[in-house]
Amino acid sequence: MGSRSSSSADMSRQRHNEQEDEQSHGEADQPNGRTARSARPTPAGEDSSRSRTTASRSASSSTSGSSGSNSQGRSEEDVDLAQVLAYLLRRGQVRLVHGGGETGLQLVQSYSDSEDDSDSAWDGRLGDRYNPPVDLNPDTREVDCSEIKTQILLATGAQALKEKSFTRLLQTREQGRCHSTSFSHGERSHIRSHFLPNYMAHRENLQQKAFCGVYSENGSMFMSACQDQNVRLYDTRHGRFRLLKTIKARDVGWSVLDVAFTPDGANLLYSSWSDYIHICSIDGDSESHTALDLNPEERRFCVFSLAASSDGREILGGANDGCLYVFDREQNKRTLKIDSHEDDVNAVAFADVSSQILFSGGDDALCKVWDRRTLREDNPQPVGHLAGHRDGITFIDSKGDARFLISNSKDQTIKLWDIRKFSPKEGLAASRKAVTQQNWDYRWQQVPKRALKKHKLQGDTSIMTYRGHGVLHTLIRCRFSPAFTTGQKYIYTGCSTGKVVVYDVLTGQIVTKLSNHDACVRDVSWHPFQENLVSSSWDGAIRLWEYRQTQFFDDDFVSVQAQIPETKNENEGDSL
């Protein structure tokens, strides 16, 4: 099926309203973080072991089925039981041992071989009541040898600048000793990268949780999505932050979970617990609102992550059924469904403006790299894997050069990757094993001590790991800072403690933290051309941060003092 008017999608709303009722008690994007694909999302307050819920439901369905059920029903039931068993084995919650019976095998429940699961890393403190551990001495050996270091140093003018003092740079320019009549792009980036947002200049208070917030490609608009089912557009031209338009989202279950602008800025996209990705026009008084039917096989379906190709023709989505979806707007239909991950696909991204290389990340803790030109439904093979996380991936952001990307994870880390360094088979095995040992739910449970392990997994090919922010409750986003103002020198991320955390890409050190939210910061977005950053939080607040100088720079003060000549007061005489 192709796109259709959203009003004609009403037939599916009753089904999604049932989802919303069940999910209204939950505290995350997905009502449960790791579900067997055949199982419905488990709302908060139910048994935290989704495998037990699924298994009991399947068993109940099996015993209550009539003997006269047709072969198709039995086949579907067998598939469900097989998926549940595979899920339980993969999660390490059950294991097969030699025993009695016709098969000579017995299924037994597994128990943790350590006390980590019952011992919190932060003494049971959750959300804004704990301080995520900071890596005071990050391992920079890999990034020091990587090409990204050269790129950033060139982009920020650090290699060419012998004199780092701002006043000396200004003096050099005024004396005409620059390479041209003005600063080079690298020199400008070097200067502007020191003026990081540090002051809350504006605040929008909403009635419910803010889930998403992104700037448009040219920075003229900001889009916010809230749990009240409204998508808000703000005019951000000329330093403004003024509400421009409010669009009522349609066919929403639980909340709008992801939004995106089309590259031309004429339309916006959003997704939810629904079979559809919605596209809505921005320009003009008349509102064009269309539902793009992905035609999934799952009864309960959600697209957690969205991305639009550079020409706006293809829409990429990652869903809870472990699949990647590609919708072609010109053909007006879904053109690809790729079975990509063993669990929920939480993040998708295009590698660069060519839109030929795709990234995906899921609850199986793997990043996968795909070539759009060779994607086939009958042979869904990625061109490579990136393994090293110990738990599910919540977000992926590309540097935009088809080479480097970052991933945020429930293991409380961000990792920097180079797609020229794919992970070997032992890396995939180590990551899968680590995931099966994660017997906690990041939405409400304590973080186990194993999340604090600093040593790399075998086969981890990441070139840098960043620690110091919390990833709890929801799919928290992280991004590279803008190239124009900072030379992509920083990584910034939301945090479950209500902060925005900014890291230096090359050192791994925390450069600054912005603290003024009362709940989890789920999304963050930096203006592409200005020193403005917007944070979207579950406290219902959207905060605009900008730079305000509060003190002199040390080098400014020293430079000024050095240029003041010593003078002797003419009236000062010799002491008697």
Coordinates of C-alpha atoms in Angstrom, one line a residue:
M1 CA 0.0 0.0 0.0
G2 CA 1.2 3.5 -0.7
S3 CA 0.6 6.8 1.1
R4 CA -2.9 7.9 1.9
S5 CA -4.7 10.7 3.7
S6 CA -4.3 10.4 7.5
S7 CA -8.0 10.6 7.9
S8 CA -8.3 7.3 6.1
A9 CA -6.0 5.8 8.7
D10 CA -8.8 5.9 11.3
M11 CA -9.5 2.3 10.9
S12 CA -6.2 1.5 12.7
R13 CA -6.6 4.0 15.5
Q14 CA -8.7 1.8 17.7
R15 CA -5.9 -0.8 17.6
H16 CA -3.4 1.9 18.5
N17 CA -5.6 3.4 21.2
E18 CA -5.5 0.0 22.9
Q19 CA -1.7 0.3 22.7
E20 CA -1.8 3.8 24.2
D21 CA -3.9 2.7 27.1
E22 CA -1.5 -0.1 27.8
Q23 CA 1.5 2.1 27.3
S24 CA 0.3 5.1 29.3
H25 CA 1.8 3.5 32.4
G26 CA 5.2 3.1 30.9
E27 CA 8.1 5.5 31.1
A28 CA 10.0 4.8 27.9
D29 CA 9.8 5.0 24.1
Q30 CA 9.0 1.4 24.0
P31 CA 6.8 0.1 26.8
N32 CA 9.4 -2.5 27.4
G33 CA 13.0 -2.4 26.3
R34 CA 13.6 -5.9 25.0
T35 CA 10.6 -7.8 23.9
A36 CA 10.4 -11.0 21.9
R37 CA 9.1 -9.8 18.6
S38 CA 5.9 -11.8 18.7
A39 CA 5.0 -10.4 22.1
R40 CA 3.1 -7.2 22.8
P41 CA 4.9 -4.4 24.6
T42 CA 4.7 -4.9 28.3
P43 CA 3.5 -1.7 30.2
A44 CA 5.2 -0.6 33.3
G45 CA 3.9 -2.2 36.4
E46 CA 3.6 -5.6 34.8
D47 CA 6.2 -8.4 35.3
S48 CA 9.5 -6.9 34.4
S49 CA 10.6 -10.2 32.8
R50 CA 9.0 -9.8 29.4
S51 CA 10.1 -13.3 28.5
R52 CA 8.0 -14.8 31.3
T53 CA 5.0 -12.8 30.2
T54 CA 5.5 -13.9 26.6
A55 CA 6.1 -17.5 27.5
S56 CA 3.0 -17.7 29.8
R57 CA 0.9 -16.1 27.1
S58 CA 2.1 -18.5 24.5
A59 CA 1.5 -21.5 26.8
S60 CA -1.9 -20.2 27.7
S61 CA -2.7 -19.8 24.0
S62 CA -1.5 -23.3 23.3
T63 CA -3.6 -25.0 26.0
S64 CA -6.7 -23.0 25.3
G65 CA -6.7 -23.6 21.5
S66 CA -9.3 -26.0 20.3
S67 CA -8.4 -29.3 18.7
G68 CA -10.2 -28.2 15.6
S69 CA -7.9 -25.2 14.8
N70 CA -6.5 -25.2 11.3
S71 CA -2.9 -25.9 10.4
Q72 CA -2.2 -22.2 9.8
G73 CA -3.0 -21.4 13.4
R74 CA -0.8 -24.2 14.6
S75 CA 2.0 -23.0 12.4
E76 CA 1.8 -19.4 13.7
E77 CA 1.7 -20.7 17.3
D78 CA 4.8 -22.9 16.6
V79 CA 6.6 -19.9 15.2
D80 CA 5.7 -17.8 18.3
L81 CA 7.0 -20.5 20.7
A82 CA 10.2 -20.9 18.6
Q83 CA 10.8 -17.1 18.8
V84 CA 10.2 -17.1 22.5
L85 CA 12.6 -20.0 23.1
A86 CA 15.3 -18.3 20.9
Y87 CA 14.8 -15.1 22.8
L88 CA 15.1 -16.7 26.2
L89 CA 18.2 -18.6 25.1
R90 CA 19.8 -15.4 23.7
R91 CA 19.0 -13.4 26.8
G92 CA 20.6 -16.1 29.0
Q93 CA 17.4 -16.5 31.1
V94 CA 17.1 -20.2 30.3
R95 CA 19.6 -22.8 29.2
L96 CA 19.5 -26.3 27.8
V97 CA 21.0 -29.2 29.8
H98 CA 21.1 -32.9 29.3
G99 CA 18.0 -34.6 30.9
G100 CA 15.1 -36.9 30.4
G101 CA 12.4 -36.7 27.8
E102 CA 12.2 -37.6 24.2
T103 CA 14.9 -35.2 23.1
G104 CA 17.3 -35.9 26.0
L105 CA 17.3 -32.1 26.7
Q106 CA 15.8 -30.1 29.6
L107 CA 15.1 -26.4 29.8
V108 CA 16.1 -24.8 33.1
Q109 CA 16.0 -21.2 34.3
S110 CA 19.4 -19.5 34.4
Y111 CA 20.6 -17.4 37.4
S112 CA 23.2 -14.7 37.5
D113 CA 26.6 -16.0 38.4
S114 CA 27.4 -12.7 40.2
E115 CA 25.8 -10.3 42.7
D116 CA 26.0 -7.4 40.3
D117 CA 22.3 -7.5 39.4
S118 CA 21.2 -6.9 43.0
D119 CA 23.9 -4.4 43.7
S120 CA 23.4 -1.0 42.2
A121 CA 26.3 1.0 40.9
W122 CA 24.9 4.1 42.5
D123 CA 23.4 2.7 45.7
G124 CA 19.9 2.5 44.3
R125 CA 19.7 6.1 43.2
L126 CA 17.9 6.7 39.9
G127 CA 17.2 9.5 37.5
D128 CA 18.3 12.9 38.7
R129 CA 19.4 11.4 42.0
Y130 CA 22.7 9.8 40.9
N131 CA 25.9 11.0 39.4
P132 CA 27.1 8.9 36.5
P133 CA 30.8 8.0 37.0
V134 CA 33.2 10.1 34.9
D135 CA 36.2 8.6 33.2
L136 CA 39.0 10.8 34.5
N137 CA 41.6 9.3 32.3
P138 CA 40.1 8.2 29.0
D139 CA 42.1 6.0 26.7
T140 CA 43.0 8.1 23.7
R141 CA 45.6 5.8 22.0
E142 CA 43.3 4.8 19.2
V143 CA 41.9 8.3 18.5
D144 CA 45.4 9.8 18.6
C145 CA 46.3 7.6 15.7
S146 CA 43.0 8.2 13.8
E147 CA 42.4 10.5 10.9
I148 CA 39.6 12.2 12.8
K149 CA 42.2 13.9 14.9
T150 CA 43.8 15.4 11.9
Q151 CA 40.4 16.4 10.5
I152 CA 39.4 18.2 13.7
L153 CA 42.8 19.9 14.2
L154 CA 42.6 21.2 10.6
A155 CA 38.9 22.3 11.0
T156 CA 39.7 24.2 14.1
G157 CA 42.9 25.7 12.8
A158 CA 44.8 24.2 15.7
Q159 CA 47.7 23.0 13.6
A160 CA 48.3 26.3 11.9
L161 CA 47.8 28.6 14.8
K162 CA 51.0 29.2 16.7
E163 CA 49.5 31.9 18.9
K164 CA 46.3 30.8 20.7
S165 CA 45.5 34.1 22.5
F166 CA 42.4 35.7 21.2
T167 CA 43.8 39.2 21.5
R168 CA 46.9 38.3 19.6
L169 CA 44.8 36.8 16.9
L170 CA 42.8 40.0 16.6
Q171 CA 46.0 42.0 16.6
T172 CA 47.4 39.8 13.8
R173 CA 44.3 40.3 11.7
E174 CA 44.2 44.1 12.2
Q175 CA 47.9 44.4 11.3
G176 CA 47.1 42.6 8.0
R177 CA 49.3 39.6 8.8
C178 CA 46.5 37.0 8.2
H179 CA 46.6 34.9 5.0
S180 CA 43.7 37.0 3.8
T181 CA 41.9 40.1 4.9
S182 CA 40.0 38.1 7.5
F183 CA 40.3 34.9 9.6
S184 CA 40.3 31.6 7.8
H185 CA 37.5 29.1 8.4
G186 CA 39.8 27.2 10.8
E187 CA 40.7 30.3 12.7
R188 CA 37.0 31.2 13.1
S189 CA 36.1 27.7 14.2
H190 CA 39.0 27.8 16.7
I191 CA 37.7 31.0 18.2
R192 CA 34.0 30.2 18.2
S193 CA 34.6 26.7 19.7
H194 CA 35.6 28.4 22.9
F195 CA 32.2 30.2 23.2
L196 CA 30.1 27.2 24.2
P197 CA 26.4 27.7 25.3
N198 CA 26.4 28.3 29.1
Y199 CA 23.3 30.5 29.8
M200 CA 19.6 29.6 29.7
A201 CA 18.2 32.4 27.5
H202 CA 14.7 31.1 26.9
R203 CA 12.3 28.5 28.3
E204 CA 9.1 26.9 26.9
N205 CA 7.0 25.0 29.5
L206 CA 4.8 22.3 28.1
Q207 CA 2.2 20.3 30.0
Q208 CA 3.7 16.9 29.2
K209 CA 7.0 15.3 28.4
A210 CA 9.1 16.7 25.6
F211 CA 10.4 13.8 23.5
C212 CA 12.1 15.3 20.5
G213 CA 13.6 18.6 19.4
V214 CA 15.7 19.4 16.3
Y215 CA 16.8 22.4 14.3
S216 CA 16.2 22.5 10.6
E217 CA 19.2 22.2 8.3
N218 CA 19.5 25.9 7.8
G219 CA 18.7 26.7 11.4
S220 CA 15.6 28.9 10.6
M221 CA 13.2 26.6 12.4
F222 CA 13.1 24.4 15.5
M223 CA 10.7 21.5 15.7
S224 CA 9.5 20.0 19.0
A225 CA 7.3 16.9 19.7
C226 CA 5.6 16.4 23.0
Q227 CA 3.6 13.7 24.6
D228 CA 0.5 15.9 24.3
Q229 CA 0.5 14.7 20.6
N230 CA 1.4 18.2 19.3
V231 CA 4.3 19.0 17.0
R232 CA 5.4 22.6 17.5
L233 CA 7.4 24.7 15.0
Y234 CA 9.4 27.7 16.2
D235 CA 10.8 30.6 14.2
T236 CA 14.5 30.8 15.1
R237 CA 15.7 33.4 12.6
H238 CA 17.6 36.4 13.8
G239 CA 18.0 35.1 17.3
R240 CA 14.2 34.6 17.8
F241 CA 12.5 31.6 19.4
R242 CA 8.9 32.3 18.6
L243 CA 6.1 29.7 18.2
L244 CA 5.2 29.6 14.6
K245 CA 2.7 26.8 14.2
T246 CA 1.3 23.9 16.2
I247 CA 0.3 20.7 14.3
K248 CA -1.9 18.1 15.9
A249 CA -0.2 14.7 15.3
R250 CA -2.4 11.9 14.1
D251 CA -2.6 8.2 14.8
V252 CA -0.4 8.5 17.9
G253 CA 0.1 5.7 20.3
W254 CA 1.9 6.6 23.6
S255 CA 3.8 9.6 22.1
V256 CA 5.5 10.9 19.0
L257 CA 8.9 9.2 19.3
D258 CA 10.9 10.7 16.5
V259 CA 10.8 13.7 14.1
A260 CA 12.8 14.9 11.1
F261 CA 12.7 17.7 8.6
T262 CA 12.9 16.9 4.9
P263 CA 16.2 18.4 3.5
D264 CA 14.3 21.1 1.6
G265 CA 12.7 22.2 4.8
A266 CA 9.2 22.1 3.2
N267 CA 7.9 19.1 5.2
L268 CA 8.3 17.4 8.5
L269 CA 8.1 13.7 9.4
Y270 CA 7.1 12.0 12.6
S271 CA 6.5 8.5 13.9
S272 CA 4.9 6.8 16.8
W273 CA 3.4 3.4 17.8
S274 CA 1.6 3.2 14.5
D275 CA 1.8 1.4 11.1
Y276 CA 2.5 4.8 9.5
I277 CA 5.1 7.4 9.1
H278 CA 3.4 10.8 8.8
I279 CA 4.5 13.6 6.6
C280 CA 3.2 17.1 6.9
S281 CA 3.7 20.3 5.0
I282 CA 5.2 23.3 6.8
D283 CA 4.8 26.1 4.3
G284 CA 1.4 27.8 3.6
D285 CA -1.8 28.1 5.5
S286 CA -3.3 24.8 4.2
E287 CA -2.0 21.8 6.0
S288 CA -1.2 18.7 3.9
H289 CA -1.0 15.7 6.2
T290 CA -0.3 12.3 4.7
A291 CA 0.2 8.8 6.2
L292 CA 2.9 6.6 4.6
D293 CA 1.9 3.0 5.1
L294 CA 4.8 0.7 6.0
N295 CA 2.5 -2.3 5.9
P296 CA 4.2 -4.2 8.7
E297 CA 3.5 -7.7 9.7
E298 CA 3.5 -7.1 13.4
R299 CA 0.2 -6.4 15.2
R300 CA 1.9 -3.8 17.4
F301 CA 4.4 -1.8 15.5
C302 CA 6.5 1.3 16.1
V303 CA 9.2 3.2 14.2
F304 CA 11.6 4.4 16.8
S305 CA 14.0 6.3 14.5
L306 CA 13.6 8.3 11.2
A307 CA 15.9 9.7 8.6
A308 CA 15.3 11.3 5.1
S309 CA 17.6 10.9 2.2
S310 CA 19.4 14.1 0.9
D311 CA 17.0 14.4 -2.0
G312 CA 14.0 13.8 0.2
R313 CA 12.8 10.9 -1.9
E314 CA 13.4 8.0 0.5
I315 CA 12.4 7.8 4.1
L316 CA 14.4 5.4 6.3
G317 CA 12.9 4.0 9.5
G318 CA 14.0 1.6 12.2
A319 CA 11.3 -0.4 14.0
N320 CA 10.5 -2.6 16.9
D321 CA 10.3 -5.8 14.7
G322 CA 14.0 -5.6 14.1
C323 CA 13.7 -4.4 10.6
L324 CA 14.7 -1.4 8.5
Y325 CA 12.0 0.1 6.3
V326 CA 12.5 2.3 3.2
F327 CA 9.6 4.2 1.8
D328 CA 9.9 5.8 -1.6
R329 CA 7.9 9.0 -1.9
E330 CA 7.9 9.0 -5.7
Q331 CA 6.7 5.4 -6.0
N332 CA 4.4 6.1 -3.1
K333 CA 5.1 2.7 -1.4
R334 CA 7.4 0.8 0.8
T335 CA 10.2 -0.5 -1.3
L336 CA 12.3 -2.3 1.2
K337 CA 11.9 -4.2 4.4
I338 CA 15.3 -5.5 5.7
D339 CA 15.5 -7.9 8.6
S340 CA 18.5 -6.2 10.2
H341 CA 18.8 -6.8 13.9
E342 CA 17.9 -9.5 16.4
D343 CA 15.9 -7.0 18.5
D344 CA 14.4 -3.5 18.3
V345 CA 16.1 -1.1 15.8
N346 CA 16.4 2.1 17.9
A347 CA 18.5 4.2 15.6
V348 CA 19.1 4.8 11.9
A349 CA 21.1 7.4 10.0
F350 CA 22.5 8.2 6.6
A351 CA 26.3 8.4 6.5
D352 CA 26.5 11.5 4.2
V353 CA 24.7 13.5 1.6
S354 CA 25.0 10.7 -1.0
S355 CA 22.5 8.7 1.1
Q356 CA 24.1 5.5 -0.2
I357 CA 25.6 4.3 3.1
L358 CA 23.2 3.6 6.0
F359 CA 23.8 3.1 9.7
S360 CA 21.6 1.2 12.1
G361 CA 21.7 0.4 15.8
G362 CA 19.6 -1.9 18.0
D363 CA 18.9 -3.5 21.3
D364 CA 21.3 -6.3 20.2
A365 CA 24.1 -3.8 21.0
L366 CA 25.4 -3.8 17.4
C367 CA 25.9 -1.0 14.9
K368 CA 25.5 -2.2 11.3
V369 CA 26.7 -0.5 8.1
W370 CA 24.6 -1.0 4.9
D371 CA 25.1 -0.1 1.3
R372 CA 21.8 1.1 -0.2
R373 CA 22.9 0.1 -3.7
T374 CA 23.2 -3.6 -2.7
L375 CA 20.3 -3.9 -0.2
R376 CA 18.0 -6.8 -1.0
E377 CA 15.2 -8.2 1.0
D378 CA 16.0 -11.8 0.1
N379 CA 19.7 -11.4 1.2
P380 CA 19.9 -8.7 3.9
Q381 CA 23.6 -8.6 4.4
P382 CA 25.3 -5.5 5.9
V383 CA 28.7 -4.5 4.6
G384 CA 30.1 -4.6 8.2
H385 CA 29.4 -4.7 11.9
L386 CA 30.6 -2.4 14.7
A387 CA 30.7 -4.3 18.0
G388 CA 31.9 -3.2 21.4
H389 CA 28.8 -2.0 23.4
R390 CA 27.6 -4.2 26.2
D391 CA 23.9 -3.2 26.0
G392 CA 21.4 -1.8 23.5
I393 CA 22.1 1.2 21.4
T394 CA 19.8 4.2 21.8
F395 CA 21.0 6.6 19.1
I396 CA 23.4 7.0 16.2
D397 CA 24.8 10.2 14.7
S398 CA 27.0 10.4 11.6
K399 CA 29.8 12.9 11.3
G400 CA 28.6 13.4 7.8
D401 CA 31.8 12.2 6.0
A402 CA 30.7 8.6 5.4
R403 CA 33.4 7.4 7.8
F404 CA 32.9 8.4 11.4
L405 CA 29.9 7.9 13.6
I406 CA 29.0 7.9 17.3
S407 CA 26.5 5.6 19.2
N408 CA 24.9 6.2 22.5
S409 CA 24.1 3.1 24.6
K410 CA 22.3 1.7 27.6
D411 CA 25.7 0.6 28.9
Q412 CA 26.2 4.3 29.8
T413 CA 28.8 5.1 27.2
I414 CA 29.1 6.8 23.8
K415 CA 31.5 5.2 21.3
L416 CA 33.2 6.7 18.3
W417 CA 33.6 4.4 15.3
D418 CA 35.5 4.4 12.0
I419 CA 33.7 2.3 9.4
R420 CA 37.1 1.4 8.0
K421 CA 37.6 -0.7 11.1
F422 CA 34.8 -3.3 11.2
S423 CA 34.6 -5.7 14.1
P424 CA 35.7 -9.4 13.7
K425 CA 33.6 -12.4 14.5
E426 CA 34.9 -12.6 18.1
G427 CA 33.8 -9.0 18.6
L428 CA 30.2 -9.9 17.6
A429 CA 30.3 -12.9 19.9
A430 CA 31.6 -10.9 22.8
S431 CA 29.0 -8.2 22.4
R432 CA 26.2 -10.7 22.1
K433 CA 27.4 -12.5 25.2
A434 CA 27.5 -9.2 27.1
V435 CA 23.9 -8.4 26.1
T436 CA 22.6 -11.7 27.4
Q437 CA 24.1 -10.9 30.8
Q438 CA 22.1 -7.6 31.1
N439 CA 19.3 -8.7 33.3
W440 CA 18.0 -5.2 34.1
D441 CA 15.5 -2.8 32.7
Y442 CA 17.0 0.6 32.0
R443 CA 13.6 2.3 32.3
W444 CA 13.3 2.0 36.0
Q445 CA 15.9 -0.4 37.5
Q446 CA 19.2 0.4 39.0
V447 CA 22.3 0.3 36.8
P448 CA 24.3 -2.9 37.6
K449 CA 28.0 -2.6 38.4
R450 CA 28.9 -4.4 35.2
A451 CA 27.9 -1.3 33.4
L452 CA 31.0 0.4 34.9
K453 CA 33.5 -2.0 33.4
K454 CA 36.0 0.0 31.6
H455 CA 38.0 -2.7 29.8
K456 CA 37.1 -3.2 26.2
L457 CA 35.3 -6.3 25.0
Q458 CA 37.3 -8.6 22.8
G459 CA 37.0 -7.4 19.2
D460 CA 35.8 -3.9 20.2
T461 CA 37.0 -1.7 17.3
S462 CA 35.7 1.6 18.6
I463 CA 38.4 4.3 18.6
M464 CA 37.1 6.2 21.6
T465 CA 34.7 5.7 24.5
Y466 CA 33.0 8.5 26.5
R467 CA 31.7 8.1 30.0
G468 CA 30.0 10.6 32.3
H469 CA 26.4 10.8 31.3
G470 CA 23.4 8.6 32.3
V471 CA 21.3 6.6 29.8
L472 CA 18.1 5.6 31.6
H473 CA 14.3 5.7 31.0
T474 CA 14.3 6.4 27.3
L475 CA 16.3 6.5 24.0
I476 CA 18.6 9.4 24.8
R477 CA 20.3 11.1 21.8
C478 CA 23.8 12.3 21.2
R479 CA 25.3 14.3 18.3
F480 CA 28.4 15.9 16.9
S481 CA 28.7 19.6 17.4
P482 CA 28.3 21.8 14.2
A483 CA 31.1 22.0 11.7
F484 CA 30.6 25.7 11.0
T485 CA 31.0 27.0 14.6
T486 CA 33.1 24.2 16.3
G487 CA 34.7 22.2 13.6
Q488 CA 32.9 19.2 15.1
K489 CA 35.3 19.3 18.0
Y490 CA 32.6 18.2 20.5
I491 CA 30.1 15.5 21.2
Y492 CA 27.0 16.5 23.2
T493 CA 24.3 14.4 24.7
G494 CA 21.2 14.4 26.8
C495 CA 21.4 12.7 30.2
S496 CA 19.0 11.0 32.6
T497 CA 20.1 13.3 35.4
G498 CA 18.5 16.3 33.6
K499 CA 21.8 17.7 32.2
V500 CA 23.3 18.3 28.8
V501 CA 26.9 16.9 28.7
V502 CA 29.5 18.1 26.2
Y503 CA 32.6 16.0 25.6
D504 CA 35.8 16.9 23.7
V505 CA 36.0 14.4 20.9
L506 CA 39.8 14.0 21.0
T507 CA 40.4 13.9 24.8
G508 CA 37.2 12.3 26.0
Q509 CA 37.0 14.9 28.8
I510 CA 33.8 16.6 29.8
V511 CA 34.0 20.2 28.7
T512 CA 30.8 21.5 30.2
K513 CA 27.5 20.5 31.7
L514 CA 24.3 22.4 31.4
S515 CA 22.1 21.9 34.4
N516 CA 18.6 23.2 34.8
H517 CA 16.2 20.4 34.1
D518 CA 14.2 18.5 36.7
A519 CA 14.0 15.2 34.6
C520 CA 15.7 13.3 31.9
V521 CA 16.9 15.2 28.9
R522 CA 16.0 13.0 25.9
D523 CA 17.0 15.2 23.0
V524 CA 19.5 17.9 22.2
S525 CA 20.1 20.0 19.1
W526 CA 22.8 22.6 18.4
H527 CA 22.1 25.4 16.0
P528 CA 24.1 24.8 12.8
F529 CA 25.5 28.4 12.6
Q530 CA 25.0 30.0 16.0
E531 CA 26.2 29.3 19.6
N532 CA 22.7 28.1 20.6
L533 CA 21.7 24.7 21.9
V534 CA 18.2 23.5 22.7
S535 CA 17.4 20.7 25.2
S536 CA 14.1 18.8 25.4
S537 CA 13.3 17.2 28.7
W538 CA 10.7 15.0 30.4
D539 CA 10.1 17.8 32.8
G540 CA 8.0 19.4 30.0
A541 CA 10.6 22.1 29.4
I542 CA 12.3 23.2 26.2
R543 CA 15.4 25.3 27.1
L544 CA 17.4 27.5 24.8
W545 CA 21.0 27.8 25.8
E546 CA 23.4 30.5 24.5
Y547 CA 26.8 31.9 25.3
R548 CA 27.1 34.7 27.8
Q549 CA 30.5 35.9 28.9
T550 CA 30.6 35.8 32.7
Q551 CA 34.4 36.4 33.2
F552 CA 37.5 37.4 31.3
F553 CA 39.5 34.7 29.6
D554 CA 42.9 34.2 31.3
D555 CA 44.8 34.8 28.1
D556 CA 42.9 38.0 27.4
F557 CA 43.8 39.3 30.9
V558 CA 47.4 38.3 30.6
S559 CA 47.8 39.7 27.1
V560 CA 46.3 43.0 28.1
Q561 CA 48.5 43.3 31.1
A562 CA 51.6 42.4 29.1
Q563 CA 50.9 45.3 26.7
I564 CA 50.6 47.9 29.5
P565 CA 54.0 49.6 29.8
E566 CA 55.3 50.5 33.2
T567 CA 55.1 54.3 33.8
K568 CA 56.5 56.3 36.6
N569 CA 54.4 59.0 38.2
E570 CA 56.1 62.3 37.4
N571 CA 55.0 63.7 40.8
E572 CA 56.5 60.8 42.6
G573 CA 59.7 61.9 44.2
D574 CA 62.5 60.1 45.9
S575 CA 61.7 59.0 49.4
L576 CA 63.4 61.0 52.1

